[in-house]
XYZ file of C-alpha atoms in Angstrom:
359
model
C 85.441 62.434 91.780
C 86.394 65.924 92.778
C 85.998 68.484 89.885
C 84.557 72.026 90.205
C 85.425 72.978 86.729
C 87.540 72.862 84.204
C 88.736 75.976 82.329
C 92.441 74.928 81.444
C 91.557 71.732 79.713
C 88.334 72.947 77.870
C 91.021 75.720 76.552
C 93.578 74.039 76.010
C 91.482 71.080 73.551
C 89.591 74.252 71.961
C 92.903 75.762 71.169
C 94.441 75.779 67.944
C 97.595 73.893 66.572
C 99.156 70.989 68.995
C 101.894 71.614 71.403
C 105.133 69.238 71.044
C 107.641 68.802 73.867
C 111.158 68.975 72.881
C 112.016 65.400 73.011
C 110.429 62.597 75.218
C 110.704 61.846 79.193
C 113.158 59.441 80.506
C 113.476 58.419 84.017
C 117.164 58.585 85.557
C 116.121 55.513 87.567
C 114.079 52.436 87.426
C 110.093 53.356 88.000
C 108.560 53.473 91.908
C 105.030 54.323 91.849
C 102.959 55.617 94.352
C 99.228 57.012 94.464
C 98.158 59.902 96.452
C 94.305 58.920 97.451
C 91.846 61.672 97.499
C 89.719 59.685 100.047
C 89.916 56.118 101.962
C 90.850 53.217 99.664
C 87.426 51.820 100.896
C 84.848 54.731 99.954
C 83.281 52.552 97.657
C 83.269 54.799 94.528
C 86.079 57.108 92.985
C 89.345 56.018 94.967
C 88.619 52.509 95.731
C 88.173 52.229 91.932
C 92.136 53.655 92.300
C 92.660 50.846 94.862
C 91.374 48.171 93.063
C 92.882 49.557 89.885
C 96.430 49.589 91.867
C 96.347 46.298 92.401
C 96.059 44.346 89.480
C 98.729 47.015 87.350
C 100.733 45.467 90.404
C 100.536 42.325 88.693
C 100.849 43.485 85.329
C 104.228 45.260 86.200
C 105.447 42.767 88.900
C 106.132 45.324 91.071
C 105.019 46.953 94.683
C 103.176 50.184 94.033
C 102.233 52.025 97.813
C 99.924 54.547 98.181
C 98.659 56.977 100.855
C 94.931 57.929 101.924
C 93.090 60.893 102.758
C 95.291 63.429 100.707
C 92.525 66.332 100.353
C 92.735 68.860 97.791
C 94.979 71.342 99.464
C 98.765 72.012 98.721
C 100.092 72.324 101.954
C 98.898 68.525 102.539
C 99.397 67.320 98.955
C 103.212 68.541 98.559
C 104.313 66.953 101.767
C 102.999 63.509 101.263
C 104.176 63.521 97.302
C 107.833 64.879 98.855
C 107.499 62.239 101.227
C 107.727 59.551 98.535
C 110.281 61.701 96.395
C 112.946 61.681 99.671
C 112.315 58.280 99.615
C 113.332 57.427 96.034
C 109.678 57.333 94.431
C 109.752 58.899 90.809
C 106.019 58.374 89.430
C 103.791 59.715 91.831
C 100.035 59.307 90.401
C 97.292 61.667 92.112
C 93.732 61.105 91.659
C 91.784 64.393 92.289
C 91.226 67.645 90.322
C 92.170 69.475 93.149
C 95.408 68.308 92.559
C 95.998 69.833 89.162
C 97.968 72.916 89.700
C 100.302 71.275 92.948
C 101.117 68.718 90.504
C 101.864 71.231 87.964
C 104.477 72.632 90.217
C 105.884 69.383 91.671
C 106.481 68.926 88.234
C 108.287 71.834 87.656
C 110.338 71.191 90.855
C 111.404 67.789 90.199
C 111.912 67.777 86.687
C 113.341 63.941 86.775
C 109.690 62.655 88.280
C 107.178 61.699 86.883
C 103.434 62.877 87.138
C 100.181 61.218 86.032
C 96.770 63.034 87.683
C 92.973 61.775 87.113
C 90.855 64.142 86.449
C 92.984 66.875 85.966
C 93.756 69.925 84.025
C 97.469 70.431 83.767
C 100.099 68.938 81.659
C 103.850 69.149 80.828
C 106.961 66.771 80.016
C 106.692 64.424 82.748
C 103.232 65.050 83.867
C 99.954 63.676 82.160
C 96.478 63.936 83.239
C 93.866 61.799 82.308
C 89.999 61.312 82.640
C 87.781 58.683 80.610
C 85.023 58.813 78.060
C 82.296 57.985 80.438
C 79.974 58.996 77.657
C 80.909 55.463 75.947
C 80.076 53.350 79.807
C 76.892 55.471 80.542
C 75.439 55.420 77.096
C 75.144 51.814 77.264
C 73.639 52.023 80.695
C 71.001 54.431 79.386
C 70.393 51.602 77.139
C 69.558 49.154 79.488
C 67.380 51.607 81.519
C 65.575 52.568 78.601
C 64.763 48.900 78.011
C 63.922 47.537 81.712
C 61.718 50.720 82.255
C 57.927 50.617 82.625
C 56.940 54.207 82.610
C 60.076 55.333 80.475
C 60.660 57.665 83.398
C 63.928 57.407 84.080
C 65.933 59.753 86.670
C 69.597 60.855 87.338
C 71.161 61.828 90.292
C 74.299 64.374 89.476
C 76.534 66.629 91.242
C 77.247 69.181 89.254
C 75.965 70.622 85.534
C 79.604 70.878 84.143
C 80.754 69.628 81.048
C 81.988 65.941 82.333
C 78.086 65.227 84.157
C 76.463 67.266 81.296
C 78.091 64.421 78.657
C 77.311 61.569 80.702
C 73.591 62.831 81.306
C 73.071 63.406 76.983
C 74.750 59.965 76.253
C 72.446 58.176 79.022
C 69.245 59.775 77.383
C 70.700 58.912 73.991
C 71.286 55.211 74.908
C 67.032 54.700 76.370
C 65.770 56.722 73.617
C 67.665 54.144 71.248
C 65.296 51.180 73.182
C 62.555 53.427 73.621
C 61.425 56.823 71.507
C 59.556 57.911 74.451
C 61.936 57.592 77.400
C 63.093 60.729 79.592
C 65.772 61.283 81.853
C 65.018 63.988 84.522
C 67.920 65.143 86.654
C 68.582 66.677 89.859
C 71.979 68.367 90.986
C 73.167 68.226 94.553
C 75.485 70.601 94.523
C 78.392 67.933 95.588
C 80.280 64.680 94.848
C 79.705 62.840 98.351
C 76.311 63.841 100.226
C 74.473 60.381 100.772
C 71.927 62.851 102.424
C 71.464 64.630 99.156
C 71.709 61.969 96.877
C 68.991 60.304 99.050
C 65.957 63.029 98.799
C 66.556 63.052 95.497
C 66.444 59.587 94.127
C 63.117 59.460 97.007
C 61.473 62.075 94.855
C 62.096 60.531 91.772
C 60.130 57.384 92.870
C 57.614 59.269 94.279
C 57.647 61.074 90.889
C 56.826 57.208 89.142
C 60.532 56.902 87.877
C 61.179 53.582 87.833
C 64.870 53.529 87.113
C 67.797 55.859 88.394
C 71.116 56.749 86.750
C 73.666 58.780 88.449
C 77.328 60.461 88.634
C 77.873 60.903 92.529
C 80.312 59.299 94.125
C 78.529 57.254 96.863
C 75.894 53.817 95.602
C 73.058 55.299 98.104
C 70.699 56.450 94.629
C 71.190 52.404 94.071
C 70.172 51.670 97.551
C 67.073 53.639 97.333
C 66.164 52.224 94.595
C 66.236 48.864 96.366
C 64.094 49.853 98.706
C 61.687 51.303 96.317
C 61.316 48.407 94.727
C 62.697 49.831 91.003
C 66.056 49.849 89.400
C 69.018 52.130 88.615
C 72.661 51.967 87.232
C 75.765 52.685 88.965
C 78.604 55.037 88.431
C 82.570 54.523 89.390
C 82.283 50.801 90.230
C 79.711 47.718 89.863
C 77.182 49.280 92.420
C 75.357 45.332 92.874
C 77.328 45.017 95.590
C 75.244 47.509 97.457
C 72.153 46.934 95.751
C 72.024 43.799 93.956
C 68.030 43.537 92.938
C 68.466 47.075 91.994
C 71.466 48.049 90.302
C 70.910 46.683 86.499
C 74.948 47.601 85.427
C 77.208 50.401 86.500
C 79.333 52.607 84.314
C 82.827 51.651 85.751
C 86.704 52.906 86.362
C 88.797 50.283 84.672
C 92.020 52.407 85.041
C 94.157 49.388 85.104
C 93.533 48.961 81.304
C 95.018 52.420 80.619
C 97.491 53.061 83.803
C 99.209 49.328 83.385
C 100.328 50.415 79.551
C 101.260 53.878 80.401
C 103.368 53.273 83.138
C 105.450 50.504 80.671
C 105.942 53.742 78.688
C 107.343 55.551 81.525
C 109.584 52.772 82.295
C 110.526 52.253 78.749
C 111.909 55.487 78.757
C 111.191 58.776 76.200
C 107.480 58.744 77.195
C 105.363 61.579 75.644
C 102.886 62.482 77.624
C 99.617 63.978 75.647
C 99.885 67.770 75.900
C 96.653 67.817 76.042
C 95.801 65.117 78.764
C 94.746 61.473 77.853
C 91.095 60.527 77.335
C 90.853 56.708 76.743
C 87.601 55.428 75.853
C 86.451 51.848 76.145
C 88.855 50.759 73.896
C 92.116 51.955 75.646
C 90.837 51.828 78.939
C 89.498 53.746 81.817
C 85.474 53.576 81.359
C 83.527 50.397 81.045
C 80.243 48.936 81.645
C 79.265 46.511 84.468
C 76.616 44.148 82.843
C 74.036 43.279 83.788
C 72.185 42.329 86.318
C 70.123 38.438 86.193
C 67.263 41.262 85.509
C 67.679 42.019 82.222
C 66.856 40.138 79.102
C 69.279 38.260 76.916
C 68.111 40.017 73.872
C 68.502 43.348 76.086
C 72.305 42.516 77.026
C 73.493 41.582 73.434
C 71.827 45.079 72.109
C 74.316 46.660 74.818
C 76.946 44.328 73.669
C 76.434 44.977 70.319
C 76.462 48.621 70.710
C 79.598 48.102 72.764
C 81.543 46.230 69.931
C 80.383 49.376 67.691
C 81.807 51.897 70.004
C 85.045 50.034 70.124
C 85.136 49.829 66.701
C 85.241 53.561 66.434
C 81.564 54.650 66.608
C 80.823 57.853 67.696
C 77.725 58.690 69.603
C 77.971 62.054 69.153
C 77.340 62.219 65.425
C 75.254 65.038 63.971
C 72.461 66.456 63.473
C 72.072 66.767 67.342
C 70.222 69.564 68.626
C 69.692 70.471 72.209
C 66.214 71.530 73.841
C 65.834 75.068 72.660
C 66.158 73.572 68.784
C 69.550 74.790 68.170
C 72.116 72.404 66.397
C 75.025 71.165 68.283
C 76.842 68.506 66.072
C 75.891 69.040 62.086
C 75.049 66.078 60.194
C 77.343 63.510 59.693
C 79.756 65.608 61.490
C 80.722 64.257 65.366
C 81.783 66.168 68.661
C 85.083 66.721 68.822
C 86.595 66.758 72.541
C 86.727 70.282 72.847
C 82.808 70.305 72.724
C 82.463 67.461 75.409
C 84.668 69.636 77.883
C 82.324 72.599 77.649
C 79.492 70.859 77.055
C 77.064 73.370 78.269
C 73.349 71.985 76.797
C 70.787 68.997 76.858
C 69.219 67.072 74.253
C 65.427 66.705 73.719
C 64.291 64.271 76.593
C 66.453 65.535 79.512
C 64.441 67.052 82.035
C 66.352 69.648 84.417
C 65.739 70.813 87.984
C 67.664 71.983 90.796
């Protein structure tokens, strides 16, 4: 995932009264989709999620849906190749990087009669939607199993950066091991970027030579998994089920299951007067987008229907973020019986007690 921060979104869900379009989106045409790829289709993590996403809402909407690779996050290469499908009769045109977010905000302006869907952006409009999941829900549960399959209740987590989309998923994976075990830490290290095997490497190496026996992470590449493995401990993955690179390792993965949410949306496209959210969409477990991969032979029965249980819950409409919650210094983030609303994930700027931070 490509995301440096996230300033119009955090404003825009901390702002005050809703914004309503005029009336609903209606395509002039029956829907073509095609998907602008940050990276290859095969990176492993972030787009091939996209990929494999693509083609079972292929199936769902009997219908071809192309794409095109290697689209970086610069508008004199972004424009052309979403053009490129426009000239060529193309009229939802999904993009899958933050770097997209204000191109697409333009495009959108320009061709009034597409339509525009972006992961992990920040802009919005008539007939353009971003959306991004609750990975709070998917790693939550994985801090669960980690919590319960680790011997030291030293548990580690490789992340890119300490914005408010990481900071969530690095509170809800302590949260989810201090629910199987009081005592359980999670100590973190930042690389500095999404995709840097070398990074992500030295750090999950000092982590087991620090006696953490299980590593969590939010980069986009499975090598903390494949340390692991050769460490002899475990981890979880992020983006996809990371077994396939590490299968004695990886215990479960928190995982893109965009198909769930992109295979209903686009039926609201085609159906015509689609509303985008002005705000972006954010589906959970329950509408799709986030999951969790589970589990590996590894873990306990009783271990997997805890998770499962917990899962049901969330789907039900738990929230994990329910008050009181303070973070390390003592001061109170949620209030009792009160819960985060989405404004506070997107800015989330603090750690609970348990999280352990270095650079």
């Amino acid at each position: 995932m490509r995301w440096t921060y996230i300033p119009v979104l955090a404003a825009a869900l901390t702002g005050g009264a809703a914004i309503a379009y005029a009336a609903g989106f209606t395509l002039p045409a029956p829907p073509k989709i095609a998907f602008l790829y940050f990276m290859d289709k095969s990176d492993g993590g972030w787009t091939q999620a996209f990929e494999e996403a693509r083609v079972k809402v292929e199936k769902s909407l009997d219908q071809q849906i192309v794409y095109v690779e290697g689209v970086p996050e610069v508008a004199g290469q972004i424009t052309p190749a979403a053009e490129r499908f426009i000239q060529r009769g193309y009229n939802v045109i999904i993009g899958t990087a933050f770097g997209y977010s204000d191109t697409f905000k333009e495009l959108s302006n320009k061709y009034p009669k597409v339509a525009f869907l972006n992961a992990s952006g920040t802009t919005n409009g008539p007939n353009l939607e971003s959306f991004y999941g609750r990975t709070y829900e998917s790693q939550y549960l994985c801090g669960m199993v980690a919590g319960a399959m680790s011997k030291t209740g030293k548990l580690g987590f490789v992340a890119a950066h300490p914005i408010g989309p990481v900071n969530w998923t690095i509170n809800a994976y302590e949260m989810g091991a201090l629910k199987m075990n009081p005592k359980a830490t999670t100590t973190v290290v930042f690389t500095g970027a999404w995709n840097d095997p070398v990074k992500e490497r030295a750090a999950a190496q000092a982590m087991a030579d620090q006696g953490i026996d299980v590593i969590g992470q939010h980069v986009d590449t499975p090598t903390p998994q494949i340390v692991a493995q050769e460490r002899g401990i475990y981890g979880t993955g992020h983006h996809r089920d990371f077994r396939e690179f590490a299968p004695k390792a990886t215990l479960c993965s928190s995982a893109w299951t965009w198909e769930k949410f992109l295979a209903p949306e686009l039926k609201k496209v085609a159906a015509g007067n689609w509303e985008p959210s002005p705000y972006g969409a954010f589906p959970g477990i329950k509408e799709g987008g986030t999951d969790i991969a589970c589990c590996n032979a590894a873990v306990p029965k009783e271990v997997v229907d805890k998770v499962m249980a917990e899962r049901d819950a969330i789907i039900a409409g738990k929230k994990i973020f329910t008050g009181p919650i303070k973070d390390i210094a003592g001061t109170e983030r949620v209030a009792a019986n009160a819960s985060l609303d989405d404004g506070g994930f997107w800015k989330m700027d603090w750690y609970i007690p348990g999280v352990i931070t270095q650079k």
